[in-house]
Short mmCIF file of C-alpha atoms in Angstrom, two decimals:
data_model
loop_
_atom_site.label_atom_id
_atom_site.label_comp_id
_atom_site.label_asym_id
_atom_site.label_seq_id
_atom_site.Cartn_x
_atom_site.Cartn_y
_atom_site.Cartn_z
CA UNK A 1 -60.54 155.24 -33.99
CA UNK A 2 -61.90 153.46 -30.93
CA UNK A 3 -64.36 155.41 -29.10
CA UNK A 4 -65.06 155.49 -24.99
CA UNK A 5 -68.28 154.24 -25.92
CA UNK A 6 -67.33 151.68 -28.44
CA UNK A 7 -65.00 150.18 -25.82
CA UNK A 8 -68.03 150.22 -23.15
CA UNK A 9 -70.24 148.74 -25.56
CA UNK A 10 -68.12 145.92 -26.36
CA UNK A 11 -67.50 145.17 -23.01
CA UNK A 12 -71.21 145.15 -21.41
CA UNK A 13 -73.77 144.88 -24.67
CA UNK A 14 -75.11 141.65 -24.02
CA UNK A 15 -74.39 141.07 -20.18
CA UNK A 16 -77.61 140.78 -18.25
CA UNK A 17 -77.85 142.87 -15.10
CA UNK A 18 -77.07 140.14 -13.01
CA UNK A 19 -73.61 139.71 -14.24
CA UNK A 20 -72.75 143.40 -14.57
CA UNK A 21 -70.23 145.34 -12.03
CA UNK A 22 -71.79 147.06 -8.97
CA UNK A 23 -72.40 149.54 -7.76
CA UNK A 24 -73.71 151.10 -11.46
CA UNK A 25 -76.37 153.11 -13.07
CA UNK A 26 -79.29 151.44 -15.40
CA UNK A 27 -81.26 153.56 -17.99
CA UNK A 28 -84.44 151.64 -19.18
CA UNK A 29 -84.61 152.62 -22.77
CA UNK A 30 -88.55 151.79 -23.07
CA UNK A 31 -89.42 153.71 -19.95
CA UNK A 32 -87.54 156.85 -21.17
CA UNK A 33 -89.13 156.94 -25.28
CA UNK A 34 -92.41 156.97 -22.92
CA UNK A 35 -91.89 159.43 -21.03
CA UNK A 36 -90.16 161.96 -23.71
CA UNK A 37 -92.94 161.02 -26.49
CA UNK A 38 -95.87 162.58 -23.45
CA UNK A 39 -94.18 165.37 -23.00
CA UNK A 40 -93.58 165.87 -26.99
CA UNK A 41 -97.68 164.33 -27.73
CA UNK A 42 -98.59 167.45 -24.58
CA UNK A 43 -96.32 170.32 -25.96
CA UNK A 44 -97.72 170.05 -29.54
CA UNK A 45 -101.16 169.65 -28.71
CA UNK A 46 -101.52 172.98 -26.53
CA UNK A 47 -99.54 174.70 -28.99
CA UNK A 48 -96.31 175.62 -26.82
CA UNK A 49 -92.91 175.90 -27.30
CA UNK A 50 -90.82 173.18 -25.77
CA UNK A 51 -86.90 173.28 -24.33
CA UNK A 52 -85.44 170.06 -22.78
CA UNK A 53 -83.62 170.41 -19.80
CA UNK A 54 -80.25 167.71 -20.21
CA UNK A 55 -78.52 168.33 -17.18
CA UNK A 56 -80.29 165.06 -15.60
CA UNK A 57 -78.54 163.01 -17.88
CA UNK A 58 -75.78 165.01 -19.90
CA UNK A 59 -76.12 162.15 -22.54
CA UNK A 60 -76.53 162.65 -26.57
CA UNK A 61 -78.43 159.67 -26.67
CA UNK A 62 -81.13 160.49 -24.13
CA UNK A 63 -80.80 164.60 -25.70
CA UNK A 64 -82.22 162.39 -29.00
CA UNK A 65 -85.09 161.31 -27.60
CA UNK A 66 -86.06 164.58 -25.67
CA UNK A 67 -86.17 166.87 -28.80
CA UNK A 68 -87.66 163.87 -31.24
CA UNK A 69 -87.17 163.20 -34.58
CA UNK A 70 -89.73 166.07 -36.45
CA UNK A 71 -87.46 168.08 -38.70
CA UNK A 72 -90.50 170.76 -38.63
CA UNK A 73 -89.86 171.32 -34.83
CA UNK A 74 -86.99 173.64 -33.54
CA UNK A 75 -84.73 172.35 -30.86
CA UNK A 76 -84.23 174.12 -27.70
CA UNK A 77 -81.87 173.25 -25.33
CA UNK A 78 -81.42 174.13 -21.24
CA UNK A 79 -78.15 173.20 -19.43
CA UNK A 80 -76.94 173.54 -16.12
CA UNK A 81 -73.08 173.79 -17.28
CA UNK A 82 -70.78 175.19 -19.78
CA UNK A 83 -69.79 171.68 -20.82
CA UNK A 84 -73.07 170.66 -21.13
CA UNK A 85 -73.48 173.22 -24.25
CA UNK A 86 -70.35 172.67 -25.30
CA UNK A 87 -71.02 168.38 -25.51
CA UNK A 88 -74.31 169.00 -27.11
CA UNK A 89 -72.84 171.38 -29.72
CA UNK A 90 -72.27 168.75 -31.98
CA UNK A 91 -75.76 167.37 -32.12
CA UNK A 92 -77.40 170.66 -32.67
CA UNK A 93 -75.12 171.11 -35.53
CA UNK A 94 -76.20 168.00 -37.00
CA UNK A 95 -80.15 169.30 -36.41
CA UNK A 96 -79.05 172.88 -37.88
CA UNK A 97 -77.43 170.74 -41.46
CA UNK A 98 -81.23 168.90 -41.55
CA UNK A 99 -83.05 172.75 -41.65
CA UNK A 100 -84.27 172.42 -37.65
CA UNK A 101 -83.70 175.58 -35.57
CA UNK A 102 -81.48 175.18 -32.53
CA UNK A 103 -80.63 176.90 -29.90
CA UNK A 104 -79.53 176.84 -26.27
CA UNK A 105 -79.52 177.90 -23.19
CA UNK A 106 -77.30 178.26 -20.08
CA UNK A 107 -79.88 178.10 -17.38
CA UNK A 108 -77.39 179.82 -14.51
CA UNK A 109 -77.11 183.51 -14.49
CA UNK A 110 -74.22 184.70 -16.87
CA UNK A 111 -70.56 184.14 -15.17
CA UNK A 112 -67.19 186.17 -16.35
CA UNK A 113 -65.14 182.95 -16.92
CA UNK A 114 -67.68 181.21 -18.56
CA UNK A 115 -67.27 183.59 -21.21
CA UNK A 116 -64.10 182.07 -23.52
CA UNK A 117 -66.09 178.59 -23.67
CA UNK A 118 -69.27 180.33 -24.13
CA UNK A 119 -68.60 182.24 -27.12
CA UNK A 120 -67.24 179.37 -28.86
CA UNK A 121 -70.62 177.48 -28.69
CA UNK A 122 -72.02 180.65 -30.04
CA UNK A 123 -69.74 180.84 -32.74
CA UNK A 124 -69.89 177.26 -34.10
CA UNK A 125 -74.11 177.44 -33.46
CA UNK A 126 -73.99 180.86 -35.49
CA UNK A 127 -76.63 183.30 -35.51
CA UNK A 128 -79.48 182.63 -32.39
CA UNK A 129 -77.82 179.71 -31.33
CA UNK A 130 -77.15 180.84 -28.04
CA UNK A 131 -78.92 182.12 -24.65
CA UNK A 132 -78.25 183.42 -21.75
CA UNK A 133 -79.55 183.99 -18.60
CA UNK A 134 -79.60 187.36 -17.09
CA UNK A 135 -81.01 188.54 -13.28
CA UNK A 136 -78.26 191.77 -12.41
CA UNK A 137 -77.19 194.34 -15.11
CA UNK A 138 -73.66 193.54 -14.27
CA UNK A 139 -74.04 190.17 -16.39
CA UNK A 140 -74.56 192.05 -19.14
CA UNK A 141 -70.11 192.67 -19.37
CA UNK A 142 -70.26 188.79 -20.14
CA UNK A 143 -73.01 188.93 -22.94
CA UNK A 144 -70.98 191.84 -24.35
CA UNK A 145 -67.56 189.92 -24.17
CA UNK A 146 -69.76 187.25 -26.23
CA UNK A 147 -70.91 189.25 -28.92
CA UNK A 148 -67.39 190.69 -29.36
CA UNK A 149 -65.56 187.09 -29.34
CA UNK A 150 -68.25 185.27 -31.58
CA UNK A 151 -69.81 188.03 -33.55
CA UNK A 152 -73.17 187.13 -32.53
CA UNK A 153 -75.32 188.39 -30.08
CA UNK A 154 -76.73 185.97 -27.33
CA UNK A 155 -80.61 186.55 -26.49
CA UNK A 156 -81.32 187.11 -23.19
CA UNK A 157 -84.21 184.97 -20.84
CA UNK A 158 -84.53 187.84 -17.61
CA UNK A 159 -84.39 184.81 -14.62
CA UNK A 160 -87.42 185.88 -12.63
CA UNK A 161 -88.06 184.38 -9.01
CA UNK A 162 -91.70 183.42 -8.80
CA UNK A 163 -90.86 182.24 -5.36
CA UNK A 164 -88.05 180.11 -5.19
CA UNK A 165 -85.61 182.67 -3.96
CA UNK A 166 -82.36 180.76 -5.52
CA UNK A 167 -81.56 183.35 -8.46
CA UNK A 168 -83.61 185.58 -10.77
CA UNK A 169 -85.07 189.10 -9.84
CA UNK A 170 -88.14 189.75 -8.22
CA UNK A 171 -90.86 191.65 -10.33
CA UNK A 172 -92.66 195.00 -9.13
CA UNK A 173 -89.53 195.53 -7.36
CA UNK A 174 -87.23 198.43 -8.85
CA UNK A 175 -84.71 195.96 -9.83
CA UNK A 176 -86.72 194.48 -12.08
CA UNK A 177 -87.23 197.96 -14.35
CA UNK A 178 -83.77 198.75 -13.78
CA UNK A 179 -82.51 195.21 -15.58
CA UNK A 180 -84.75 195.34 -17.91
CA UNK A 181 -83.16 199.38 -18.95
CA UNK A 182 -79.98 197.78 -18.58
CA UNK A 183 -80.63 195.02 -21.32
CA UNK A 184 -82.63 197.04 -24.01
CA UNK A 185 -79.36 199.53 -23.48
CA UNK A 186 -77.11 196.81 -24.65
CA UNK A 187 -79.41 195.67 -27.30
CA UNK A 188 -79.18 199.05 -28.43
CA UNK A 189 -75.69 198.81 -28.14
CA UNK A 190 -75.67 195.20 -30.72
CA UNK A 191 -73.90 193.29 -27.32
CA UNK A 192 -77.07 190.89 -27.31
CA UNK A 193 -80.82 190.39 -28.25
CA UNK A 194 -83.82 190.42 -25.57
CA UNK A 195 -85.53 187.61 -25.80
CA UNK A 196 -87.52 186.40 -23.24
CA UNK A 197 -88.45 185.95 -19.73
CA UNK A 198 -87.95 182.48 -17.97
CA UNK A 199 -88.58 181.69 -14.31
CA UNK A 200 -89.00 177.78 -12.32
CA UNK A 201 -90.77 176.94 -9.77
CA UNK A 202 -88.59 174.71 -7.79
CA UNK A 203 -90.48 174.64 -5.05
CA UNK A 204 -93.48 172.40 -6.79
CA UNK A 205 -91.40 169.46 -5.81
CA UNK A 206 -93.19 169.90 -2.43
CA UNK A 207 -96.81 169.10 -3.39
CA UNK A 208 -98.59 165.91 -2.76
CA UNK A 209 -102.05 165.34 -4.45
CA UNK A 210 -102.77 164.48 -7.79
CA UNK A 211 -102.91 167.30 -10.03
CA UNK A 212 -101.64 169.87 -7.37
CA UNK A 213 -98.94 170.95 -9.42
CA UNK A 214 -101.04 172.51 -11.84
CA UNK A 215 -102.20 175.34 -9.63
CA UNK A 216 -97.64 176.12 -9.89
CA UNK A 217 -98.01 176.46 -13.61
CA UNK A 218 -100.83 178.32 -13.55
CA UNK A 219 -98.72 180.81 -11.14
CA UNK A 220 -95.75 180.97 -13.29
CA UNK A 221 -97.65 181.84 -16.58
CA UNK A 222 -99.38 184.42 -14.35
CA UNK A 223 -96.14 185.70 -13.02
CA UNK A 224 -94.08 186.06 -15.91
CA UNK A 225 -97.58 187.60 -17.96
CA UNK A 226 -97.33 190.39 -15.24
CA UNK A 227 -93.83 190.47 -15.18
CA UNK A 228 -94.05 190.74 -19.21
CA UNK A 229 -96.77 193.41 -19.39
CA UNK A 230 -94.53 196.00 -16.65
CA UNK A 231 -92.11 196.19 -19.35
CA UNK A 232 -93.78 196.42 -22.33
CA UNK A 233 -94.04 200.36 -22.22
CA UNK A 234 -90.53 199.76 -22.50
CA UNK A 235 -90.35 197.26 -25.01
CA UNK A 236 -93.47 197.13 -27.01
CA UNK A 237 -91.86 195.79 -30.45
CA UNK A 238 -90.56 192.32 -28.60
CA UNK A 239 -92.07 189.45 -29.35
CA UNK A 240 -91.16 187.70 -25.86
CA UNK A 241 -91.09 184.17 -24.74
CA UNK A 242 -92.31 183.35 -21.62
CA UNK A 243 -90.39 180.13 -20.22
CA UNK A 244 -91.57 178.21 -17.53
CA UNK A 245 -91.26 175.08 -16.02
CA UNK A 246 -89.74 172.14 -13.26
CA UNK A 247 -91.27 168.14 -13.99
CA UNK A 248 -93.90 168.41 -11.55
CA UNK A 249 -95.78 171.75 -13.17
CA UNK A 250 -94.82 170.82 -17.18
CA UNK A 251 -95.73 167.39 -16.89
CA UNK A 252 -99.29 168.62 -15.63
CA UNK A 253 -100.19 169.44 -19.24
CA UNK A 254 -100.74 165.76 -19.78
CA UNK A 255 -103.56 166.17 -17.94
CA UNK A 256 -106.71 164.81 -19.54
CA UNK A 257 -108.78 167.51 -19.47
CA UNK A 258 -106.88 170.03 -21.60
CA UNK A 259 -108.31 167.64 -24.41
CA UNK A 260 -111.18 168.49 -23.37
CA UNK A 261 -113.51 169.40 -26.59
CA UNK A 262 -115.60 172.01 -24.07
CA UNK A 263 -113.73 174.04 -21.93
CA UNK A 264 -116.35 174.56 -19.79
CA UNK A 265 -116.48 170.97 -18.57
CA UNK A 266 -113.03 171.19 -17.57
CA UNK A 267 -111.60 171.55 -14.28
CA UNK A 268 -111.16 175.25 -12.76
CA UNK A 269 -107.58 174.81 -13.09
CA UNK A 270 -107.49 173.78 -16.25
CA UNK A 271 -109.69 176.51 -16.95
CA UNK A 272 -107.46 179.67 -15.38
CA UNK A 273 -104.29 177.78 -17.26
CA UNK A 274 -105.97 177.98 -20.70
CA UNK A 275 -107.57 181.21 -20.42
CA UNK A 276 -103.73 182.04 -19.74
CA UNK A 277 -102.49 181.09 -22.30
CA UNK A 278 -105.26 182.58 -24.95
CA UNK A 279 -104.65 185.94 -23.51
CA UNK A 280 -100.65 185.81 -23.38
CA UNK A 281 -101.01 184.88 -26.98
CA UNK A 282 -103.14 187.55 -28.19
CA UNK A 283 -100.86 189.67 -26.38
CA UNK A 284 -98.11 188.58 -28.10
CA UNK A 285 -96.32 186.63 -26.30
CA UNK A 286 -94.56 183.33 -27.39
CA UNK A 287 -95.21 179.95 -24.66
CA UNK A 288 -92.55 177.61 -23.54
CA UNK A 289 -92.30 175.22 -20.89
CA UNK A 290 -89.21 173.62 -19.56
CA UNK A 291 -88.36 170.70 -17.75
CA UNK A 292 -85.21 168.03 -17.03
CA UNK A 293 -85.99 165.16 -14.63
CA UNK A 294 -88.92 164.04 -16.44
CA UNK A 295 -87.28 161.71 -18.80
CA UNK A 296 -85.87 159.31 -15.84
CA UNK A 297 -88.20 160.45 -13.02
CA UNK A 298 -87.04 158.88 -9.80
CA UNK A 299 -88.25 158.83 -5.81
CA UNK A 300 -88.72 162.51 -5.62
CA UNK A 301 -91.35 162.92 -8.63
CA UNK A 302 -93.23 159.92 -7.43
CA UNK A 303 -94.07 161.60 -4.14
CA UNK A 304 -95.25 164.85 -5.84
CA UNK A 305 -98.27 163.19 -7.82
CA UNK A 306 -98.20 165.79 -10.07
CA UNK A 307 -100.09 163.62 -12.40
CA UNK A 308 -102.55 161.08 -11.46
CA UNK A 309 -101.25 157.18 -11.39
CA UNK A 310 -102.63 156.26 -14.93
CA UNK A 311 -99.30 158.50 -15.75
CA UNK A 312 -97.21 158.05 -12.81
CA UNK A 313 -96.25 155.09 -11.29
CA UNK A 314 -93.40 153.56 -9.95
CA UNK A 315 -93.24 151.62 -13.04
CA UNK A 316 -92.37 154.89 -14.64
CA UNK A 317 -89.28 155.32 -13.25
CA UNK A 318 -86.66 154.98 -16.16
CA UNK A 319 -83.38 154.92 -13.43
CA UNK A 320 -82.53 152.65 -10.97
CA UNK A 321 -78.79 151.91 -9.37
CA UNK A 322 -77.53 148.62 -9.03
CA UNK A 323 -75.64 147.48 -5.98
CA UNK A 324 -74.85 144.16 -4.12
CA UNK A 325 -75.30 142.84 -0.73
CA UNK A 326 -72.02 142.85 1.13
CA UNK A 327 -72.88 141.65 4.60
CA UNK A 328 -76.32 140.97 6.16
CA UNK A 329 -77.22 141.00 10.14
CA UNK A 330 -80.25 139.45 10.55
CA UNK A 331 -81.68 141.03 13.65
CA UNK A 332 -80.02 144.35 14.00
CA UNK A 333 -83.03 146.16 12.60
CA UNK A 334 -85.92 148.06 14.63
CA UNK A 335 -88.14 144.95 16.62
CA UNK A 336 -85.60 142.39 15.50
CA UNK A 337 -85.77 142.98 11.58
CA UNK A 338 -82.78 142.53 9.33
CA UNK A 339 -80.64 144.63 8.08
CA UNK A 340 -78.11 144.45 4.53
CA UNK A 341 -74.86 146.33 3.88
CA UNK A 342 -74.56 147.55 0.48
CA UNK A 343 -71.94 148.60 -1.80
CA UNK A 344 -73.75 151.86 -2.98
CA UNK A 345 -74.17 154.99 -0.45
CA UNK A 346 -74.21 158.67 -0.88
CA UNK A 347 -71.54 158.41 -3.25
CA UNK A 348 -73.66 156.17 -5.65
CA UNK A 349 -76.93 157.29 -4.62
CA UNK A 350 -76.80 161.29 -3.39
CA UNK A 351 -77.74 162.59 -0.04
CA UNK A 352 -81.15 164.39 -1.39
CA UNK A 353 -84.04 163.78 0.74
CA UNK A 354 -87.70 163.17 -0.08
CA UNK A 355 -89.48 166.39 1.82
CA UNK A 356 -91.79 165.59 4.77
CA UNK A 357 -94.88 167.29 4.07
CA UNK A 358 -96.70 165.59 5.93
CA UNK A 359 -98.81 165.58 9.04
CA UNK A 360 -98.00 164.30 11.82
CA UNK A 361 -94.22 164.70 10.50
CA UNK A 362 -91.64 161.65 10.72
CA UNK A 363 -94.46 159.05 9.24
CA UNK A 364 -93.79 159.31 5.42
CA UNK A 365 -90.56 158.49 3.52
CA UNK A 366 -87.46 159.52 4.63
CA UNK A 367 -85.21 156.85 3.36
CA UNK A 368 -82.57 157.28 0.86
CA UNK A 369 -83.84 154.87 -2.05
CA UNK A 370 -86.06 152.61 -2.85
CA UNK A 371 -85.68 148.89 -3.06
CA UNK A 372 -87.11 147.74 -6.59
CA UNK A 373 -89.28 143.91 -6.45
CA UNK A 374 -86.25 142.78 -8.65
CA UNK A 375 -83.63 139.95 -8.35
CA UNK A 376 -84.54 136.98 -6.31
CA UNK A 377 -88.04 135.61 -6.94
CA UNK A 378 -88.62 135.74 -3.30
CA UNK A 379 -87.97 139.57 -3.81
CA UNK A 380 -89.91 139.96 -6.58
CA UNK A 381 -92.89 138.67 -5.15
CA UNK A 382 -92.63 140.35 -1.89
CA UNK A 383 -91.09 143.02 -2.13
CA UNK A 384 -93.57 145.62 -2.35
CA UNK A 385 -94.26 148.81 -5.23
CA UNK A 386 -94.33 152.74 -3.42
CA UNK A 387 -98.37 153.00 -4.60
CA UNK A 388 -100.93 155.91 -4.88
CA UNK A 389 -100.58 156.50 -1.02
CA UNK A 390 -97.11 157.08 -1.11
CA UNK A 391 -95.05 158.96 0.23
CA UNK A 392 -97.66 158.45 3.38
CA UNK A 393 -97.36 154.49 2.89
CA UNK A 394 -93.80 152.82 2.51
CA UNK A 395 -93.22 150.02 2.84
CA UNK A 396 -90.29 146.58 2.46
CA UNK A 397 -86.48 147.32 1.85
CA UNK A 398 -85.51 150.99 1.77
CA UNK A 399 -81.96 152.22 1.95
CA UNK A 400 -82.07 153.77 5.46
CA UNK A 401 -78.90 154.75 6.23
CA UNK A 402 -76.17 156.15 4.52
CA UNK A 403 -72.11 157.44 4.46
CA UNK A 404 -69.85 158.04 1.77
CA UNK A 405 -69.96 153.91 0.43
CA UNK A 406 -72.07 152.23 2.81
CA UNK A 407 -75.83 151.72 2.19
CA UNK A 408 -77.67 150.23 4.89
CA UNK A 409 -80.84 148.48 3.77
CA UNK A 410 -83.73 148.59 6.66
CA UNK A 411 -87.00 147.08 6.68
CA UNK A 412 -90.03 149.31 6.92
CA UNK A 413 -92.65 146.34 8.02
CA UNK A 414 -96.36 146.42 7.39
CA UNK A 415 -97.66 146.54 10.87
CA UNK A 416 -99.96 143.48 10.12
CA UNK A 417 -97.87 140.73 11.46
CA UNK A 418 -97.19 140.06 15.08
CA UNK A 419 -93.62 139.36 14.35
CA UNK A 420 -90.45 139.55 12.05
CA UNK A 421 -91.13 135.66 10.71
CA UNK A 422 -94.81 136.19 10.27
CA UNK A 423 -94.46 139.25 8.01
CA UNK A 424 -91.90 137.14 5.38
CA UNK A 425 -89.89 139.35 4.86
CA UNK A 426 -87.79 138.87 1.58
CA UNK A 427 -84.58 137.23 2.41
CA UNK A 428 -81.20 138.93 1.49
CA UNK A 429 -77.60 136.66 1.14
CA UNK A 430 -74.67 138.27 0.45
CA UNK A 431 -73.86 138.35 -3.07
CA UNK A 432 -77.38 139.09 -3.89
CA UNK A 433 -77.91 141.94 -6.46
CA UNK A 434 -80.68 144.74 -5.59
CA UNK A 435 -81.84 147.56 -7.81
CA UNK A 436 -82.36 150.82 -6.45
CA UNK A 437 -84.42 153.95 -7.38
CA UNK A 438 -82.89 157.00 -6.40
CA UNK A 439 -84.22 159.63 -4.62
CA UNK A 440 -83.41 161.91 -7.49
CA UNK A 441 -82.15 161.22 -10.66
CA UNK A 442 -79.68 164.36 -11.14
CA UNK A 443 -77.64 163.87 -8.12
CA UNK A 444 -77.41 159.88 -8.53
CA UNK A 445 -76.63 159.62 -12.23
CA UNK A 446 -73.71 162.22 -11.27
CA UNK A 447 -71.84 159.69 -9.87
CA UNK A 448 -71.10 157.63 -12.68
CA UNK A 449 -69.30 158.30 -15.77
CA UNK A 450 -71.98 155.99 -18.32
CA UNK A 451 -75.18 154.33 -18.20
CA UNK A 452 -75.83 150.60 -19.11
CA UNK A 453 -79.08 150.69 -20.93
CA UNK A 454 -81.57 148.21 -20.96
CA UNK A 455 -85.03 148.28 -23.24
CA UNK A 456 -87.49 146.23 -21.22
CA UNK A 457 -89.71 145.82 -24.63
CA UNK A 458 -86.63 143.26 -25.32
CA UNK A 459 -87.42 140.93 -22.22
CA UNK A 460 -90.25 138.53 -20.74
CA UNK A 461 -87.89 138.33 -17.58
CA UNK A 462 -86.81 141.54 -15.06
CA UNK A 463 -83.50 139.02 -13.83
CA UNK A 464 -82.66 138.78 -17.45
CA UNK A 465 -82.74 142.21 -18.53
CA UNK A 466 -79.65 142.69 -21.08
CA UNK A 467 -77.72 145.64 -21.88
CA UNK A 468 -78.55 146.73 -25.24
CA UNK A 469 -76.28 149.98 -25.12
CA UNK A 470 -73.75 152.24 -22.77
CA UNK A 471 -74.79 156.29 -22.59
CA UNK A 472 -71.30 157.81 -21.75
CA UNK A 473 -72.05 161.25 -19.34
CA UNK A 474 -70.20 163.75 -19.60
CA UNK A 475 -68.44 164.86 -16.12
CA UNK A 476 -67.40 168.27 -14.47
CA UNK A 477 -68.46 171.74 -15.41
#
């Protein structure tokens, strides 16, 4: 039988991205076994456990790559939706039959209807397949219903909110003791299994120097080890996991210096995150980080330099949009600069913004994508890269403005010419094809129903990159 992506493969494997429909979504195959093997090489050499967020993509292909190919290693899932776990089933199944450990995890506080669906991922995983997230003892009806359907208990991850203040319950607070009664009463009861404590630090997205994210790790391991030793009088036989994470602080263990041979030549950060981590492990406790975005990376992670630019560039960026110039108007701009109409707006690339954090506000980014140096030679050659000053310093084609299918593309000059003509700025016709690099990856990529994936280890030319494969997503909830 025909698949959906045998029928996408045969009709876009070997079209280049110039003669592909627009607007559409472009994986770079090369950029993304990068990016997964760092966080795989960082993970194993710190000794941590590691789950892979998939709700970026909500591919199997791309799921593949995140978890690796070492039958030695568990795999450890996070999803945003019930169909998420239920589309991945199949491929932990497949890692289960080859002797790896799976399991995974709903990261969004335990819903009634999500039960039905829910327990049949936990019955075809079996035994520890599933997880669950808990933050209200009222949740604990669903993990109940679960047990009862499947006939196995889901462990538990206790959301705590280091901060963020979008779900989990706040340590040192009374909640917090009362939950954690409620779930070692329904342990006791065989409804489910505590396993952990898991928190993210959302907010991390907002810093802007190299390395800066590290100081948000080192505050989530410190959170949850506090959070973790208030309950042990309560639970002093569990083995807990402690789960943290969000791209900007897990990526930060690629940091150089936690290879360093002498700790004491390290960095103070690096310092307070290890010494965390030797005394959460002689206490017991199990390590995992968590992260999603990292794979693809897009506009959003660039600006956060959460690692230094011998690991983050714009170069990195494994997603990009492509869309085509519809109409140009050649003077409409700000001081006379031109302006394009494409066929991709918030539809094709999100509405998610790029933060301001910066002072005086209104200088850095605040566009809605990035134009890559890609297409025209003109373009490519003038069309300049987001560098180790950005978001402070943008500059060339941006998309501007936005509604639902309209992208406007505006020209943010370099100040150093005395006019439009001087500056040569790269020409746009109509007809031309741009590429695009989302402000973030997990609102863009929603809007399409596959990827077209290119590997650029296959090609000497950007204009001639070819479509090697189509990643299918998987839509709704």
């Amino acid at each position: 039988m025909t698949t959906l992506k045998d029928h996408l493969k045969a009709k876009f494997v070997g079209q280049t991205l110039q003669q592909v429909p627009s607007p559409c979504a472009v994986l770079d195959r090369a950029k993304l076994a990068v990016n997964c093997q760092r966080m795989l090489d960082g993970t194993a050499r710190l000794g941590l456990l590691w789950r892979a967020h998939i709700k970026t993509h909500k591919t199997t292909e791309l799921t593949r790559l995140q978890v690796g190919d070492d039958r030695t290693t568990p795999v450890a899932l996070l999803t945003s939706t019930v169909l998420e776990a239920e589309n991945i089933t199949p491929l932990l199944q497949e890692y289960k039959s080859q002797g790896r450990d799976v399991n995974v995890l709903l990261g969004f506080p335990l819903f009634p209807s999500s039960v039905p669906r829910l327990s049949q991922v936990s019955s075809q995983l079996g035994k520890g397949g599933l997880s669950v997230m808990i933050d209200h003892p009222d949740q604990l009806k669903s993990a109940a219903a679960i047990r009862q359907s499947s006939g196995h208990p889901p462990l538990v991850f206790i959301k705590i909110d280091a901060g963020y203040g979008r779900a989990g319950v706040v340590p040192k607070s009374s909640a917090y003791t009362e939950l954690i009664d409620a779930v070692l009463a329904a342990e006791q009861a065989g409804s489910c299994k505590l396993h952990g404590l898991y928190c993210h630090a959302g907010h991390s997205y907002g810093v802007r120097q190299d390395w800066e994210a590290m100081k948000y790790l080192a505050a989530e391991f410190a959170e949850l080890t506090a959070a973790a030793a208030l309950g042990r009088s309560k639970m002093p036989d569990h083995k807990l996991v402690l789960s943290v994470g969000a791209t900007p602080t897990t990526t930060t263990i690629q940091n150089p210096s936690f290879t360093a041979k002498d700790l004491e030549s390290a960095d103070e950060t690096t310092r307070e995150i290890m010494t965390l981590f030797k005394e959460a492990k002689e206490a017991g406790y199990k390590l995992e980080v968590h992260a999603g975005v990292y794979p693809t990376l897009d506009i959003q992670q660039l600006s956060t330099h959460a690692r230094d630019s011998s690991l983050l560039t714009a170069n990195d960026i494994a997603i990009s949009v492509i869309a085509e110039v519809a109409s140009v108007y050649p003077t409409r701009g700000k001081n006379n600069t031109p302006e394009a109409l494409i066929c991709a707006g918030t539809l094709a690339l999100g509405r998610e913004p790029v933060s301001d954090k910066g002072f005086p506000p209104g200088v850095d980014y605040s566009s809605w994508g990035y134009v890559m140096p890609w297409g025209s030679p003109f373009l490519q050659s003038k069309q300049p890269l987001p560098g180790p000053d950005f978001p402070r310093v943008h500059g060339g084609w941006q998309v501007g403005r936005i509604s639902q299918e309209h992208g406007i593309l505006t020209w943010n000059g370099s100040g150093s010419a005395s006019s439009p003509e001087e500056e040569k700025i790269p020409e746009l016709k109509v007809g031309d094809k741009v590429r695009i690099w989302p402000n973030h990856a997990c609102v863009a990529g929603a809007a399409f129903d596959y990827y077209l994936v290119v590997d650029s280890r296959n090609n000497n030319s950007k204009e001639d990159e070819v479509v090697v494969d189509v990643w299918p997503r998987w839509r709704g909830w």
